[in-house]
Amino acid sequence: MNKTTLLFYNPHSGNKSFPDLLDHVIRRFNEAGRVLVPLRLTTKEILEHYMTLIHWESVEKVIIAGGDGTIHLILNKMLSQGIHKKITIFPVGTANDFAEYFDLPHEIEEMVDIALEDHYEICDVGQINNRYFINIASFGNLVNISQKVNNQVKNNIGLLAYYLKGIEEIPKIKPIHAFFELENRSFEMDIFFCLIMNGKSAGGFRKLAPLSDISDGKLDLLIFKMCPIYEIMPLLLKVLNGDHPNSPYIEYLQVDHVKIDCQEEGISDLDGEPGPDFPLDISILPQYLEINVQEK
């Protein structure tokens, strides 16, 4: 008997078009003789309820249709309960940086083709305190832009909403004093914000962590130091082009473990979702997930 494929989908992701495609996806699985169980996901409470009902021993793989936030939510719930299943991503959200790393398609036929095959790549997962992140953890000013963007605006104009909100926030930016403890050194400095990258891109910045390899057992730590306000826009343009690793205003390190503290109130963010409070204990879980990809 074939094992079941679960399909978690967020009907509000992106342009909200995925529910219109759902019957076609189910038909494709039926024609392939595969069992597909769609689960409509609108709140964390519904996900909690699903987790009590699913017989995981009969599940072969899990499809997640949504953006980075939806992936983050489902994987956190699975991993926190010790559930490890092969993962397929249908990148139908506004921000799909995790899917972009694996060059996953945006056409539904190609998505289903991948889901019906068994080609996988291994990837690392970041852990921060008792939570997980797949693409990026961050803290400081500017990092909670995704939390401030109105959902309707985000769905209508996509990533442009993040850029516009970022520009709006720049005049308000203030430094925070942060403490960093690595395996071989400790330091403190005034910074604007800090990114801990597992993938390469976030928020449409495709070259944010140009040295990152999602399966190398390392996290890319980018510390944006305090600088004159008039230098921020030129610096962000360098980030957009991937020319920032050698900037005097950025500390770029590759680590497998870092502890970070901040005496001031700082906002942390995990994959576009609200993150934990300080202090932060951040590490890497190497080669922790299998992601469904196109055949090479």
PDB file of C-alpha atoms in Angstrom:
ATOM      1  CA  MET A   1       0.000   0.000   0.000  1.00  0.00           C
ATOM      2  CA  ASN A   2       1.320   3.449  -0.912  1.00  0.00           C
ATOM      3  CA  LYS A   3       2.186   5.739   1.938  1.00  0.00           C
ATOM      4  CA  THR A   4       0.421   9.061   2.274  1.00  0.00           C
ATOM      5  CA  THR A   5       1.679  12.452   1.126  1.00  0.00           C
ATOM      6  CA  LEU A   6       0.453  15.333   3.272  1.00  0.00           C
ATOM      7  CA  LEU A   7      -0.149  18.719   1.667  1.00  0.00           C
ATOM      8  CA  PHE A   8      -0.246  21.666   4.063  1.00  0.00           C
ATOM      9  CA  TYR A   9      -1.399  24.776   2.251  1.00  0.00           C
ATOM     10  CA  ASN A  10      -1.935  28.346   3.352  1.00  0.00           C
ATOM     11  CA  PRO A  11      -4.907  29.714   1.369  1.00  0.00           C
ATOM     12  CA  HIS A  12      -3.791  33.281   2.103  1.00  0.00           C
ATOM     13  CA  SER A  13      -0.217  32.936   0.808  1.00  0.00           C
ATOM     14  CA  GLY A  14       0.950  35.104  -2.060  1.00  0.00           C
ATOM     15  CA  ASN A  15      -1.837  36.045  -4.430  1.00  0.00           C
ATOM     16  CA  LYS A  16      -4.192  33.481  -2.810  1.00  0.00           C
ATOM     17  CA  SER A  17      -4.447  31.475  -6.038  1.00  0.00           C
ATOM     18  CA  PHE A  18      -3.306  28.085  -4.752  1.00  0.00           C
ATOM     19  CA  PRO A  19      -6.771  26.888  -3.579  1.00  0.00           C
ATOM     20  CA  ASP A  20      -7.929  27.221  -7.197  1.00  0.00           C
ATOM     21  CA  LEU A  21      -5.178  24.775  -8.221  1.00  0.00           C
ATOM     22  CA  LEU A  22      -5.808  22.238  -5.492  1.00  0.00           C
ATOM     23  CA  ASP A  23      -8.178  19.964  -7.415  1.00  0.00           C
ATOM     24  CA  HIS A  24      -5.669  19.750 -10.258  1.00  0.00           C
ATOM     25  CA  VAL A  25      -2.902  18.747  -7.815  1.00  0.00           C
ATOM     26  CA  ILE A  26      -5.112  16.052  -6.269  1.00  0.00           C
ATOM     27  CA  ARG A  27      -5.995  14.737  -9.742  1.00  0.00           C
ATOM     28  CA  ARG A  28      -2.323  14.481 -10.705  1.00  0.00           C
ATOM     29  CA  PHE A  29      -1.618  12.428  -7.575  1.00  0.00           C
ATOM     30  CA  ASN A  30      -4.648  10.218  -8.170  1.00  0.00           C
ATOM     31  CA  GLU A  31      -3.545   9.544 -11.746  1.00  0.00           C
ATOM     32  CA  ALA A  32      -0.109   8.541 -10.427  1.00  0.00           C
ATOM     33  CA  GLY A  33      -1.728   6.112  -7.981  1.00  0.00           C
ATOM     34  CA  ARG A  34      -0.590   8.202  -5.001  1.00  0.00           C
ATOM     35  CA  VAL A  35      -2.542   9.167  -1.885  1.00  0.00           C
ATOM     36  CA  LEU A  36      -2.596  12.920  -1.203  1.00  0.00           C
ATOM     37  CA  VAL A  37      -4.208  14.416   1.915  1.00  0.00           C
ATOM     38  CA  PRO A  38      -4.660  18.224   1.742  1.00  0.00           C
ATOM     39  CA  LEU A  39      -4.735  20.134   5.031  1.00  0.00           C
ATOM     40  CA  ARG A  40      -5.916  23.736   4.968  1.00  0.00           C
ATOM     41  CA  LEU A  41      -3.798  25.836   7.308  1.00  0.00           C
ATOM     42  CA  THR A  42      -5.045  29.223   8.496  1.00  0.00           C
ATOM     43  CA  THR A  43      -4.003  29.446  12.153  1.00  0.00           C
ATOM     44  CA  LYS A  44      -1.467  27.956  14.548  1.00  0.00           C
ATOM     45  CA  GLU A  45      -4.356  26.433  16.494  1.00  0.00           C
ATOM     46  CA  ILE A  46      -5.495  24.480  13.446  1.00  0.00           C
ATOM     47  CA  LEU A  47      -1.962  23.174  12.943  1.00  0.00           C
ATOM     48  CA  GLU A  48      -1.875  22.087  16.613  1.00  0.00           C
ATOM     49  CA  HIS A  49      -5.119  20.172  16.028  1.00  0.00           C
ATOM     50  CA  TYR A  50      -3.778  18.508  12.881  1.00  0.00           C
ATOM     51  CA  MET A  51      -0.666  17.364  14.741  1.00  0.00           C
ATOM     52  CA  THR A  52      -2.824  15.369  17.164  1.00  0.00           C
ATOM     53  CA  LEU A  53      -4.673  13.633  14.321  1.00  0.00           C
ATOM     54  CA  ILE A  54      -1.896  12.697  11.891  1.00  0.00           C
ATOM     55  CA  HIS A  55      -0.541   9.131  11.950  1.00  0.00           C
ATOM     56  CA  TRP A  56       3.020  10.041  11.035  1.00  0.00           C
ATOM     57  CA  GLU A  57       4.191   6.454  10.556  1.00  0.00           C
ATOM     58  CA  SER A  58       2.041   6.279   7.411  1.00  0.00           C
ATOM     59  CA  VAL A  59       3.362   9.583   5.974  1.00  0.00           C
ATOM     60  CA  GLU A  60       5.975   9.363   3.231  1.00  0.00           C
ATOM     61  CA  LYS A  61       6.577  13.063   2.605  1.00  0.00           C
ATOM     62  CA  VAL A  62       5.152  16.461   3.450  1.00  0.00           C
ATOM     63  CA  ILE A  63       4.336  19.127   0.853  1.00  0.00           C
ATOM     64  CA  ILE A  64       4.219  22.702   2.128  1.00  0.00           C
ATOM     65  CA  ALA A  65       2.466  25.202  -0.159  1.00  0.00           C
ATOM     66  CA  GLY A  66       3.192  28.723   1.022  1.00  0.00           C
ATOM     67  CA  GLY A  67       6.025  31.139   1.693  1.00  0.00           C
ATOM     68  CA  ASP A  68       8.936  31.082   4.130  1.00  0.00           C
ATOM     69  CA  GLY A  69       6.652  31.871   7.070  1.00  0.00           C
ATOM     70  CA  THR A  70       4.419  28.862   6.384  1.00  0.00           C
ATOM     71  CA  ILE A  71       7.440  26.574   5.989  1.00  0.00           C
ATOM     72  CA  HIS A  72       8.868  27.940   9.233  1.00  0.00           C
ATOM     73  CA  LEU A  73       5.655  27.310  11.147  1.00  0.00           C
ATOM     74  CA  ILE A  74       5.184  23.712   9.988  1.00  0.00           C
ATOM     75  CA  LEU A  75       8.811  22.636  10.299  1.00  0.00           C
ATOM     76  CA  ASN A  76       9.058  24.116  13.797  1.00  0.00           C
ATOM     77  CA  LYS A  77       6.047  22.104  14.871  1.00  0.00           C
ATOM     78  CA  MET A  78       7.362  18.907  13.252  1.00  0.00           C
ATOM     79  CA  LEU A  79      10.960  19.185  14.471  1.00  0.00           C
ATOM     80  CA  SER A  80       9.949  20.173  18.000  1.00  0.00           C
ATOM     81  CA  GLN A  81       8.058  16.874  18.166  1.00  0.00           C
ATOM     82  CA  GLY A  82      10.934  14.872  16.677  1.00  0.00           C
ATOM     83  CA  ILE A  83       9.119  14.283  13.367  1.00  0.00           C
ATOM     84  CA  HIS A  84      11.488  13.965  10.393  1.00  0.00           C
ATOM     85  CA  LYS A  85       9.923  13.563   6.958  1.00  0.00           C
ATOM     86  CA  LYS A  86      11.045  14.378   3.435  1.00  0.00           C
ATOM     87  CA  ILE A  87       9.866  17.855   2.469  1.00  0.00           C
ATOM     88  CA  THR A  88       8.481  19.219  -0.802  1.00  0.00           C
ATOM     89  CA  ILE A  89       8.071  22.974  -1.226  1.00  0.00           C
ATOM     90  CA  PHE A  90       5.420  24.606  -3.414  1.00  0.00           C
ATOM     91  CA  PRO A  91       6.693  28.235  -3.400  1.00  0.00           C
ATOM     92  CA  VAL A  92       3.406  30.128  -3.608  1.00  0.00           C
ATOM     93  CA  GLY A  93       4.067  32.751  -0.915  1.00  0.00           C
ATOM     94  CA  THR A  94       5.199  36.362  -1.145  1.00  0.00           C
ATOM     95  CA  ALA A  95       8.686  35.575   0.190  1.00  0.00           C
ATOM     96  CA  ASN A  96      10.083  32.275  -1.109  1.00  0.00           C
ATOM     97  CA  ASP A  97      13.782  32.630  -0.308  1.00  0.00           C
ATOM     98  CA  PHE A  98      14.182  29.074   0.959  1.00  0.00           C
ATOM     99  CA  ALA A  99      12.710  27.688  -2.262  1.00  0.00           C
ATOM    100  CA  GLU A 100      14.857  30.059  -4.336  1.00  0.00           C
ATOM    101  CA  TYR A 101      18.000  28.475  -2.911  1.00  0.00           C
ATOM    102  CA  PHE A 102      16.994  25.150  -4.469  1.00  0.00           C
ATOM    103  CA  ASP A 103      15.878  26.811  -7.710  1.00  0.00           C
ATOM    104  CA  LEU A 104      12.364  25.418  -7.312  1.00  0.00           C
ATOM    105  CA  PRO A 105       9.866  26.319 -10.058  1.00  0.00           C
ATOM    106  CA  HIS A 106       6.785  28.505  -9.670  1.00  0.00           C
ATOM    107  CA  GLU A 107       4.621  26.736 -12.264  1.00  0.00           C
ATOM    108  CA  ILE A 108       2.180  24.257 -10.739  1.00  0.00           C
ATOM    109  CA  GLU A 109       2.847  21.483 -13.278  1.00  0.00           C
ATOM    110  CA  GLU A 110       6.569  21.564 -12.522  1.00  0.00           C
ATOM    111  CA  MET A 111       5.929  21.673  -8.783  1.00  0.00           C
ATOM    112  CA  VAL A 112       3.790  18.540  -8.983  1.00  0.00           C
ATOM    113  CA  ASP A 113       6.336  16.820 -11.232  1.00  0.00           C
ATOM    114  CA  ILE A 114       8.944  17.279  -8.510  1.00  0.00           C
ATOM    115  CA  ALA A 115       6.569  16.096  -5.771  1.00  0.00           C
ATOM    116  CA  LEU A 116       5.835  12.889  -7.674  1.00  0.00           C
ATOM    117  CA  GLU A 117       9.544  12.085  -8.012  1.00  0.00           C
ATOM    118  CA  ASP A 118      12.134  11.259  -5.374  1.00  0.00           C
ATOM    119  CA  HIS A 119      15.136  13.477  -5.937  1.00  0.00           C
ATOM    120  CA  TYR A 120      16.425  15.181  -2.799  1.00  0.00           C
ATOM    121  CA  GLU A 121      19.089  17.517  -1.494  1.00  0.00           C
ATOM    122  CA  ILE A 122      20.258  17.576   2.097  1.00  0.00           C
ATOM    123  CA  CYS A 123      20.212  20.869   3.986  1.00  0.00           C
ATOM    124  CA  ASP A 124      21.138  22.246   7.388  1.00  0.00           C
ATOM    125  CA  VAL A 125      18.687  23.742   9.858  1.00  0.00           C
ATOM    126  CA  GLY A 126      19.425  26.580  12.260  1.00  0.00           C
ATOM    127  CA  GLN A 127      18.462  26.298  15.920  1.00  0.00           C
ATOM    128  CA  ILE A 128      17.949  29.310  18.178  1.00  0.00           C
ATOM    129  CA  ASN A 129      17.124  28.637  21.825  1.00  0.00           C
ATOM    130  CA  ASN A 130      14.305  26.077  21.564  1.00  0.00           C
ATOM    131  CA  ARG A 131      13.195  27.023  18.033  1.00  0.00           C
ATOM    132  CA  TYR A 132      14.333  26.394  14.466  1.00  0.00           C
ATOM    133  CA  PHE A 133      14.867  28.451  11.327  1.00  0.00           C
ATOM    134  CA  ILE A 134      15.383  27.335   7.771  1.00  0.00           C
ATOM    135  CA  ASN A 135      16.687  30.473   6.098  1.00  0.00           C
ATOM    136  CA  ILE A 136      17.434  33.423   8.383  1.00  0.00           C
ATOM    137  CA  ALA A 137      17.459  34.570  11.997  1.00  0.00           C
ATOM    138  CA  SER A 138      17.954  38.256  12.709  1.00  0.00           C
ATOM    139  CA  PHE A 139      17.695  40.942  15.337  1.00  0.00           C
ATOM    140  CA  GLY A 140      18.036  44.698  15.698  1.00  0.00           C
ATOM    141  CA  ASN A 141      16.506  47.529  13.734  1.00  0.00           C
ATOM    142  CA  LEU A 142      15.036  46.945  10.239  1.00  0.00           C
ATOM    143  CA  VAL A 143      14.816  43.162  10.750  1.00  0.00           C
ATOM    144  CA  ASN A 144      11.114  43.093  11.653  1.00  0.00           C
ATOM    145  CA  ILE A 145       9.970  44.756   8.434  1.00  0.00           C
ATOM    146  CA  SER A 146       8.085  41.632   7.341  1.00  0.00           C
ATOM    147  CA  GLN A 147       6.086  41.771  10.572  1.00  0.00           C
ATOM    148  CA  LYS A 148       5.108  45.416   9.943  1.00  0.00           C
ATOM    149  CA  VAL A 149       3.923  45.074   6.350  1.00  0.00           C
ATOM    150  CA  ASN A 150       0.145  44.878   6.035  1.00  0.00           C
ATOM    151  CA  ASN A 151      -0.873  41.467   4.646  1.00  0.00           C
ATOM    152  CA  GLN A 152      -3.172  42.964   2.017  1.00  0.00           C
ATOM    153  CA  VAL A 153      -0.427  45.273   0.770  1.00  0.00           C
ATOM    154  CA  LYS A 154       2.089  42.418   0.810  1.00  0.00           C
ATOM    155  CA  ASN A 155      -0.198  40.178  -1.235  1.00  0.00           C
ATOM    156  CA  ASN A 156      -0.943  42.953  -3.745  1.00  0.00           C
ATOM    157  CA  ILE A 157       2.553  44.245  -4.472  1.00  0.00           C
ATOM    158  CA  GLY A 158       4.754  41.408  -3.187  1.00  0.00           C
ATOM    159  CA  LEU A 159       8.399  42.019  -2.308  1.00  0.00           C
ATOM    160  CA  LEU A 160       8.149  45.688  -3.250  1.00  0.00           C
ATOM    161  CA  ALA A 161       6.183  46.112  -0.008  1.00  0.00           C
ATOM    162  CA  TYR A 162       9.246  45.065   1.997  1.00  0.00           C
ATOM    163  CA  TYR A 163      11.510  47.519   0.168  1.00  0.00           C
ATOM    164  CA  LEU A 164       9.089  50.416   0.639  1.00  0.00           C
ATOM    165  CA  LYS A 165       8.693  49.645   4.321  1.00  0.00           C
ATOM    166  CA  GLY A 166      12.474  49.398   4.713  1.00  0.00           C
ATOM    167  CA  ILE A 167      12.983  52.853   3.192  1.00  0.00           C
ATOM    168  CA  GLU A 168      10.283  54.234   5.478  1.00  0.00           C
ATOM    169  CA  GLU A 169      12.029  52.801   8.558  1.00  0.00           C
ATOM    170  CA  ILE A 170      15.588  54.026   7.789  1.00  0.00           C
ATOM    171  CA  PRO A 171      15.201  57.523   9.337  1.00  0.00           C
ATOM    172  CA  LYS A 172      14.083  55.853  12.597  1.00  0.00           C
ATOM    173  CA  ILE A 173      17.032  53.478  12.859  1.00  0.00           C
ATOM    174  CA  LYS A 174      19.014  53.561  16.111  1.00  0.00           C
ATOM    175  CA  PRO A 175      22.006  51.444  17.147  1.00  0.00           C
ATOM    176  CA  ILE A 176      21.900  48.784  19.838  1.00  0.00           C
ATOM    177  CA  HIS A 177      24.800  47.425  21.898  1.00  0.00           C
ATOM    178  CA  ALA A 178      25.256  43.684  21.393  1.00  0.00           C
ATOM    179  CA  PHE A 179      27.535  41.030  22.895  1.00  0.00           C
ATOM    180  CA  PHE A 180      28.834  38.129  20.779  1.00  0.00           C
ATOM    181  CA  GLU A 181      30.422  34.932  22.109  1.00  0.00           C
ATOM    182  CA  LEU A 182      32.012  32.616  19.546  1.00  0.00           C
ATOM    183  CA  GLU A 183      34.073  29.477  20.129  1.00  0.00           C
ATOM    184  CA  ASN A 184      37.413  31.303  19.838  1.00  0.00           C
ATOM    185  CA  ARG A 185      36.575  34.944  20.594  1.00  0.00           C
ATOM    186  CA  SER A 186      34.151  37.286  22.268  1.00  0.00           C
ATOM    187  CA  PHE A 187      33.407  40.913  21.433  1.00  0.00           C
ATOM    188  CA  GLU A 188      30.809  43.638  21.813  1.00  0.00           C
ATOM    189  CA  MET A 189      29.882  46.544  19.581  1.00  0.00           C
ATOM    190  CA  ASP A 190      27.211  49.029  18.610  1.00  0.00           C
ATOM    191  CA  ILE A 191      25.257  47.676  15.660  1.00  0.00           C
ATOM    192  CA  PHE A 192      22.159  48.460  13.639  1.00  0.00           C
ATOM    193  CA  PHE A 193      21.162  44.853  13.033  1.00  0.00           C
ATOM    194  CA  CYS A 194      22.510  41.323  12.651  1.00  0.00           C
ATOM    195  CA  LEU A 195      21.635  38.497  10.259  1.00  0.00           C
ATOM    196  CA  ILE A 196      22.349  34.818  10.842  1.00  0.00           C
ATOM    197  CA  MET A 197      21.947  33.138   7.471  1.00  0.00           C
ATOM    198  CA  ASN A 198      21.447  29.492   6.591  1.00  0.00           C
ATOM    199  CA  GLY A 199      20.472  30.299   2.995  1.00  0.00           C
ATOM    200  CA  LYS A 200      21.776  32.993   0.641  1.00  0.00           C
ATOM    201  CA  SER A 201      18.853  35.406   0.249  1.00  0.00           C
ATOM    202  CA  ALA A 202      16.140  37.120   2.243  1.00  0.00           C
ATOM    203  CA  GLY A 203      13.506  39.711   1.473  1.00  0.00           C
ATOM    204  CA  GLY A 204      14.445  39.724  -2.206  1.00  0.00           C
ATOM    205  CA  PHE A 205      18.148  40.407  -1.541  1.00  0.00           C
ATOM    206  CA  ARG A 206      19.449  37.437  -3.507  1.00  0.00           C
ATOM    207  CA  LYS A 207      23.133  37.915  -2.649  1.00  0.00           C
ATOM    208  CA  LEU A 208      22.742  38.681   1.033  1.00  0.00           C
ATOM    209  CA  ALA A 209      25.060  35.848   2.136  1.00  0.00           C
ATOM    210  CA  PRO A 210      27.122  35.136  -0.985  1.00  0.00           C
ATOM    211  CA  LEU A 211      29.436  32.662   0.801  1.00  0.00           C
ATOM    212  CA  SER A 212      26.586  30.599   2.229  1.00  0.00           C
ATOM    213  CA  ASP A 213      26.163  26.905   1.488  1.00  0.00           C
ATOM    214  CA  ILE A 214      23.012  25.468   3.007  1.00  0.00           C
ATOM    215  CA  SER A 215      24.612  22.063   3.577  1.00  0.00           C
ATOM    216  CA  ASP A 216      28.099  23.020   4.848  1.00  0.00           C
ATOM    217  CA  GLY A 217      27.345  22.822   8.573  1.00  0.00           C
ATOM    218  CA  LYS A 218      27.959  26.565   8.971  1.00  0.00           C
ATOM    219  CA  LEU A 219      25.865  29.683   9.524  1.00  0.00           C
ATOM    220  CA  ASP A 220      26.840  32.993   7.925  1.00  0.00           C
ATOM    221  CA  LEU A 221      26.867  35.757  10.549  1.00  0.00           C
ATOM    222  CA  LEU A 222      26.517  39.287   9.138  1.00  0.00           C
ATOM    223  CA  ILE A 223      26.812  42.118  11.639  1.00  0.00           C
ATOM    224  CA  PHE A 224      25.802  45.526  10.322  1.00  0.00           C
ATOM    225  CA  LYS A 225      27.830  47.929  12.455  1.00  0.00           C
ATOM    226  CA  MET A 226      26.780  51.404  13.458  1.00  0.00           C
ATOM    227  CA  CYS A 227      27.556  53.863  10.667  1.00  0.00           C
ATOM    228  CA  PRO A 228      26.427  57.339   9.603  1.00  0.00           C
ATOM    229  CA  ILE A 229      22.792  57.317   8.513  1.00  0.00           C
ATOM    230  CA  TYR A 230      23.780  58.678   5.090  1.00  0.00           C
ATOM    231  CA  GLU A 231      25.898  55.530   4.545  1.00  0.00           C
ATOM    232  CA  ILE A 232      22.968  53.130   5.045  1.00  0.00           C
ATOM    233  CA  MET A 233      21.366  53.457   1.610  1.00  0.00           C
ATOM    234  CA  PRO A 234      24.713  53.039  -0.240  1.00  0.00           C
ATOM    235  CA  LEU A 235      25.420  50.030   1.971  1.00  0.00           C
ATOM    236  CA  LEU A 236      22.027  48.475   1.146  1.00  0.00           C
ATOM    237  CA  LEU A 237      22.742  48.995  -2.546  1.00  0.00           C
ATOM    238  CA  LYS A 238      26.011  47.087  -2.057  1.00  0.00           C
ATOM    239  CA  VAL A 239      24.026  44.336  -0.346  1.00  0.00           C
ATOM    240  CA  LEU A 240      21.622  44.231  -3.293  1.00  0.00           C
ATOM    241  CA  ASN A 241      24.573  43.657  -5.644  1.00  0.00           C
ATOM    242  CA  GLY A 242      26.450  41.282  -3.331  1.00  0.00           C
ATOM    243  CA  ASP A 243      29.379  43.697  -2.934  1.00  0.00           C
ATOM    244  CA  HIS A 244      29.110  44.097   0.853  1.00  0.00           C
ATOM    245  CA  PRO A 245      31.270  41.343   2.471  1.00  0.00           C
ATOM    246  CA  ASN A 246      34.355  43.594   2.404  1.00  0.00           C
ATOM    247  CA  SER A 247      32.558  46.712   3.636  1.00  0.00           C
ATOM    248  CA  PRO A 248      34.092  48.281   6.767  1.00  0.00           C
ATOM    249  CA  TYR A 249      30.569  48.512   8.155  1.00  0.00           C
ATOM    250  CA  ILE A 250      29.954  44.756   8.023  1.00  0.00           C
ATOM    251  CA  GLU A 251      31.487  41.915  10.006  1.00  0.00           C
ATOM    252  CA  TYR A 252      31.019  38.709   8.002  1.00  0.00           C
ATOM    253  CA  LEU A 253      31.811  35.440   9.802  1.00  0.00           C
ATOM    254  CA  GLN A 254      31.022  31.775   9.270  1.00  0.00           C
ATOM    255  CA  VAL A 255      30.177  29.953  12.507  1.00  0.00           C
ATOM    256  CA  ASP A 256      28.585  26.776  13.782  1.00  0.00           C
ATOM    257  CA  HIS A 257      27.672  28.243  17.175  1.00  0.00           C
ATOM    258  CA  VAL A 258      27.270  31.766  18.556  1.00  0.00           C
ATOM    259  CA  LYS A 259      25.733  33.247  21.679  1.00  0.00           C
ATOM    260  CA  ILE A 260      24.338  36.778  21.469  1.00  0.00           C
ATOM    261  CA  ASP A 261      23.017  39.064  24.154  1.00  0.00           C
ATOM    262  CA  CYS A 262      21.717  42.606  24.241  1.00  0.00           C
ATOM    263  CA  GLN A 263      20.824  44.607  27.339  1.00  0.00           C
ATOM    264  CA  GLU A 264      18.504  46.846  25.385  1.00  0.00           C
ATOM    265  CA  GLU A 265      15.176  45.661  24.083  1.00  0.00           C
ATOM    266  CA  GLY A 266      15.846  44.117  20.701  1.00  0.00           C
ATOM    267  CA  ILE A 267      13.468  42.534  18.232  1.00  0.00           C
ATOM    268  CA  SER A 268      14.388  39.141  16.789  1.00  0.00           C
ATOM    269  CA  ASP A 269      12.893  37.500  13.728  1.00  0.00           C
ATOM    270  CA  LEU A 270      12.967  33.947  12.379  1.00  0.00           C
ATOM    271  CA  ASP A 271      12.118  33.458   8.699  1.00  0.00           C
ATOM    272  CA  GLY A 272       9.859  36.524   8.800  1.00  0.00           C
ATOM    273  CA  GLU A 273       8.109  35.464  12.017  1.00  0.00           C
ATOM    274  CA  PRO A 274       8.560  36.928  15.536  1.00  0.00           C
ATOM    275  CA  GLY A 275      11.563  35.355  17.245  1.00  0.00           C
ATOM    276  CA  PRO A 276      12.654  34.683  20.853  1.00  0.00           C
ATOM    277  CA  ASP A 277      13.919  37.123  23.459  1.00  0.00           C
ATOM    278  CA  PHE A 278      17.581  37.585  24.430  1.00  0.00           C
ATOM    279  CA  PRO A 279      19.897  35.933  25.191  1.00  0.00           C
ATOM    280  CA  LEU A 280      20.113  33.979  21.936  1.00  0.00           C
ATOM    281  CA  ASP A 281      21.953  30.659  21.709  1.00  0.00           C
ATOM    282  CA  ILE A 282      22.311  29.870  18.010  1.00  0.00           C
ATOM    283  CA  SER A 283      23.695  26.684  16.454  1.00  0.00           C
ATOM    284  CA  ILE A 284      23.490  24.604  13.296  1.00  0.00           C
ATOM    285  CA  LEU A 285      21.966  21.154  12.845  1.00  0.00           C
ATOM    286  CA  PRO A 286      23.983  19.840   9.896  1.00  0.00           C
ATOM    287  CA  GLN A 287      22.292  17.944   7.062  1.00  0.00           C
ATOM    288  CA  TYR A 288      19.031  17.764   8.991  1.00  0.00           C
ATOM    289  CA  LEU A 289      16.396  17.861   6.227  1.00  0.00           C
ATOM    290  CA  GLU A 290      15.796  16.244   2.844  1.00  0.00           C
ATOM    291  CA  ILE A 291      14.283  18.681   0.343  1.00  0.00           C
ATOM    292  CA  ASN A 292      12.537  17.489  -2.832  1.00  0.00           C
ATOM    293  CA  VAL A 293      14.282  19.026  -5.882  1.00  0.00           C
ATOM    294  CA  GLN A 294      14.374  18.718  -9.643  1.00  0.00           C
ATOM    295  CA  GLU A 295      16.476  15.939 -11.111  1.00  0.00           C
ATOM    296  CA  LYS A 296      19.903  17.269 -12.051  1.00  0.00           C
TER     297      LYS A 296
END
